[in-house]
Amino acid sequence: MTLKKMEKGWSIATRCSEERLRRVHGWDEEQLEDAVRRGLVLLETVCVFVHGCIKLPVEFWKILHFEYGIVVYPSALTECMAPSGLGTSQTFAEIYSSHIVMLWERDSECPPRCPFEFLTEPLPLYEQ
């Protein structure tokens, strides 16, 4: 799978994550915007990607940890998750809460950048 396809899938998963969080928690637009800024939608989207068994480059996991404080433990990729309430009453982040964690919430007015933006940035030029 190419980075372009992964990035497109990410944007679709992000929209689905926003809708799921809005529906499950009963959030209005302002609460959803706050969740986006704090990185909670990003965390939900990461969990959706893991649940969907999307194979991602190693650098992606490093970016999640370094830029967003999100750690995906190997158990998230190896243990079978049987979410009984996932259809209506639970989020993916709740299902994976002991396997995928956010070490800190963002404190910013700007929404987080898409992790794929970091992967597609050109490397800095070498200067002597």
mmCIF file of N, CA and C in Angstrom, residues 16-36 38-41 43-45 47 85-95 97 105:
data_model
loop_
_atom_site.group_PDB
_atom_site.id
_atom_site.type_symbol
_atom_site.label_atom_id
_atom_site.label_comp_id
_atom_site.label_asym_id
_atom_site.label_seq_id
_atom_site.Cartn_x
_atom_site.Cartn_y
_atom_site.Cartn_z
ATOM 1 N N CYS A 16 -14.727 9.097 10.158
ATOM 2 C CA CYS A 16 -15.512 8.057 10.839
ATOM 3 C C CYS A 16 -15.302 8.123 12.355
ATOM 4 N N SER A 17 -14.071 8.398 12.768
ATOM 5 C CA SER A 17 -13.768 8.513 14.198
ATOM 6 C C SER A 17 -14.507 9.688 14.815
ATOM 7 N N GLU A 18 -14.535 10.806 14.115
ATOM 8 C CA GLU A 18 -15.266 11.974 14.611
ATOM 9 C C GLU A 18 -16.735 11.643 14.800
ATOM 10 N N GLU A 19 -17.312 10.977 13.819
ATOM 11 C CA GLU A 19 -18.732 10.624 13.905
ATOM 12 C C GLU A 19 -18.999 9.647 15.044
ATOM 13 N N ARG A 20 -18.107 8.658 15.216
ATOM 14 C CA ARG A 20 -18.294 7.686 16.296
ATOM 15 C C ARG A 20 -18.199 8.371 17.655
ATOM 16 N N LEU A 21 -17.202 9.220 17.842
ATOM 17 C CA LEU A 21 -17.042 9.917 19.116
ATOM 18 C C LEU A 21 -18.243 10.828 19.384
ATOM 19 N N ARG A 22 -18.704 11.504 18.369
ATOM 20 C CA ARG A 22 -19.874 12.382 18.517
ATOM 21 C C ARG A 22 -21.092 11.560 18.939
ATOM 22 N N ARG A 23 -21.307 10.436 18.269
ATOM 23 C CA ARG A 23 -22.479 9.609 18.543
ATOM 24 C C ARG A 23 -22.405 8.935 19.915
ATOM 25 N N VAL A 24 -21.280 8.303 20.232
ATOM 26 C CA VAL A 24 -21.150 7.550 21.484
ATOM 27 C C VAL A 24 -21.196 8.473 22.702
ATOM 28 N N HIS A 25 -20.502 9.637 22.611
ATOM 29 C CA HIS A 25 -20.437 10.541 23.756
ATOM 30 C C HIS A 25 -21.512 11.622 23.737
ATOM 31 N N GLY A 26 -22.243 11.736 22.638
ATOM 32 C CA GLY A 26 -23.277 12.753 22.532
ATOM 33 C C GLY A 26 -22.718 14.166 22.478
ATOM 34 N N TRP A 27 -21.554 14.320 21.850
ATOM 35 C CA TRP A 27 -20.891 15.619 21.791
ATOM 36 C C TRP A 27 -21.544 16.531 20.767
ATOM 37 N N ASP A 28 -21.537 17.835 21.078
ATOM 38 C CA ASP A 28 -21.929 18.829 20.091
ATOM 39 C C ASP A 28 -20.675 19.254 19.315
ATOM 40 N N GLU A 29 -20.841 20.199 18.401
ATOM 41 C CA GLU A 29 -19.721 20.608 17.531
ATOM 42 C C GLU A 29 -18.546 21.177 18.329
ATOM 43 N N GLU A 30 -18.830 21.960 19.356
ATOM 44 C CA GLU A 30 -17.767 22.568 20.162
ATOM 45 C C GLU A 30 -16.971 21.508 20.936
ATOM 46 N N GLN A 31 -17.669 20.541 21.491
ATOM 47 C CA GLN A 31 -16.989 19.465 22.217
ATOM 48 C C GLN A 31 -16.137 18.623 21.275
ATOM 49 N N LEU A 32 -16.631 18.387 20.062
ATOM 50 C CA LEU A 32 -15.862 17.629 19.079
ATOM 51 C C LEU A 32 -14.612 18.399 18.672
ATOM 52 N N GLU A 33 -14.733 19.697 18.455
ATOM 53 C CA GLU A 33 -13.562 20.512 18.114
ATOM 54 C C GLU A 33 -12.521 20.474 19.236
ATOM 55 N N ASP A 34 -12.979 20.488 20.479
ATOM 56 C CA ASP A 34 -12.066 20.382 21.617
ATOM 57 C C ASP A 34 -11.362 19.024 21.616
ATOM 58 N N ALA A 35 -12.098 17.965 21.305
ATOM 59 C CA ALA A 35 -11.510 16.620 21.240
ATOM 60 C C ALA A 35 -10.473 16.531 20.127
ATOM 61 N N VAL A 36 -10.720 17.218 19.011
ATOM 62 C CA VAL A 36 -9.755 17.244 17.908
ATOM 63 C C VAL A 36 -8.473 17.922 18.372
ATOM 64 N N ARG A 38 -7.322 18.337 21.387
ATOM 65 C CA ARG A 38 -6.644 17.580 22.453
ATOM 66 C C ARG A 38 -6.027 16.274 21.951
ATOM 67 N N GLY A 39 -6.334 15.875 20.719
ATOM 68 C CA GLY A 39 -5.751 14.666 20.144
ATOM 69 C C GLY A 39 -6.580 13.415 20.343
ATOM 70 N N LEU A 40 -7.784 13.549 20.881
ATOM 71 C CA LEU A 40 -8.607 12.368 21.134
ATOM 72 C C LEU A 40 -9.126 11.739 19.846
ATOM 73 N N VAL A 41 -9.394 12.561 18.831
ATOM 74 C CA VAL A 41 -9.817 12.021 17.532
ATOM 75 C C VAL A 41 -8.640 11.302 16.877
ATOM 76 N N LEU A 43 -6.232 9.762 18.462
ATOM 77 C CA LEU A 43 -6.109 8.483 19.172
ATOM 78 C C LEU A 43 -7.145 7.483 18.673
ATOM 79 N N GLU A 44 -8.378 7.923 18.511
ATOM 80 C CA GLU A 44 -9.428 7.041 18.005
ATOM 81 C C GLU A 44 -9.078 6.534 16.606
ATOM 82 N N THR A 45 -8.538 7.411 15.766
ATOM 83 C CA THR A 45 -8.177 7.029 14.400
ATOM 84 C C THR A 45 -7.035 6.015 14.397
ATOM 85 N N CYS A 47 -6.496 3.830 16.691
ATOM 86 C CA CYS A 47 -7.119 2.571 17.101
ATOM 87 C C CYS A 47 -7.896 1.926 15.956
ATOM 88 N N GLY A 85 -19.546 -4.269 22.631
ATOM 89 C CA GLY A 85 -20.359 -3.076 22.516
ATOM 90 C C GLY A 85 -19.887 -2.104 21.470
ATOM 91 N N LEU A 86 -18.958 -2.521 20.621
ATOM 92 C CA LEU A 86 -18.352 -1.602 19.669
ATOM 93 C C LEU A 86 -19.362 -1.004 18.695
ATOM 94 N N GLY A 87 -20.396 -1.719 18.394
ATOM 95 C CA GLY A 87 -21.365 -1.220 17.429
ATOM 96 C C GLY A 87 -22.024 0.082 17.824
ATOM 97 N N THR A 88 -22.402 0.232 19.092
ATOM 98 C CA THR A 88 -23.170 1.419 19.464
ATOM 99 C C THR A 88 -22.670 2.135 20.703
ATOM 100 N N SER A 89 -22.036 1.423 21.621
ATOM 101 C CA SER A 89 -21.781 2.043 22.924
ATOM 102 C C SER A 89 -20.318 2.235 23.288
ATOM 103 N N GLN A 90 -19.394 1.822 22.447
ATOM 104 C CA GLN A 90 -17.978 1.961 22.766
ATOM 105 C C GLN A 90 -17.219 2.540 21.586
ATOM 106 N N THR A 91 -16.105 3.176 21.913
ATOM 107 C CA THR A 91 -15.212 3.670 20.874
ATOM 108 C C THR A 91 -14.060 2.683 20.730
ATOM 109 N N PHE A 92 -13.320 2.801 19.650
ATOM 110 C CA PHE A 92 -12.147 1.957 19.471
ATOM 111 C C PHE A 92 -11.095 2.279 20.534
ATOM 112 N N ALA A 93 -10.981 3.542 20.909
ATOM 113 C CA ALA A 93 -10.019 3.929 21.943
ATOM 114 C C ALA A 93 -10.362 3.279 23.279
ATOM 115 N N GLU A 94 -11.638 3.109 23.570
ATOM 116 C CA GLU A 94 -12.033 2.423 24.810
ATOM 117 C C GLU A 94 -11.697 0.937 24.735
ATOM 118 N N ILE A 95 -11.944 0.328 23.588
ATOM 119 C CA ILE A 95 -11.655 -1.102 23.416
ATOM 120 C C ILE A 95 -10.154 -1.371 23.560
ATOM 121 N N SER A 97 -7.918 0.533 25.119
ATOM 122 C CA SER A 97 -7.360 1.423 26.142
ATOM 123 C C SER A 97 -6.173 0.847 26.905
ATOM 124 N N GLU A 105 -2.171 14.606 26.762
ATOM 125 C CA GLU A 105 -3.105 15.252 25.846
ATOM 126 C C GLU A 105 -2.487 16.544 25.370
#
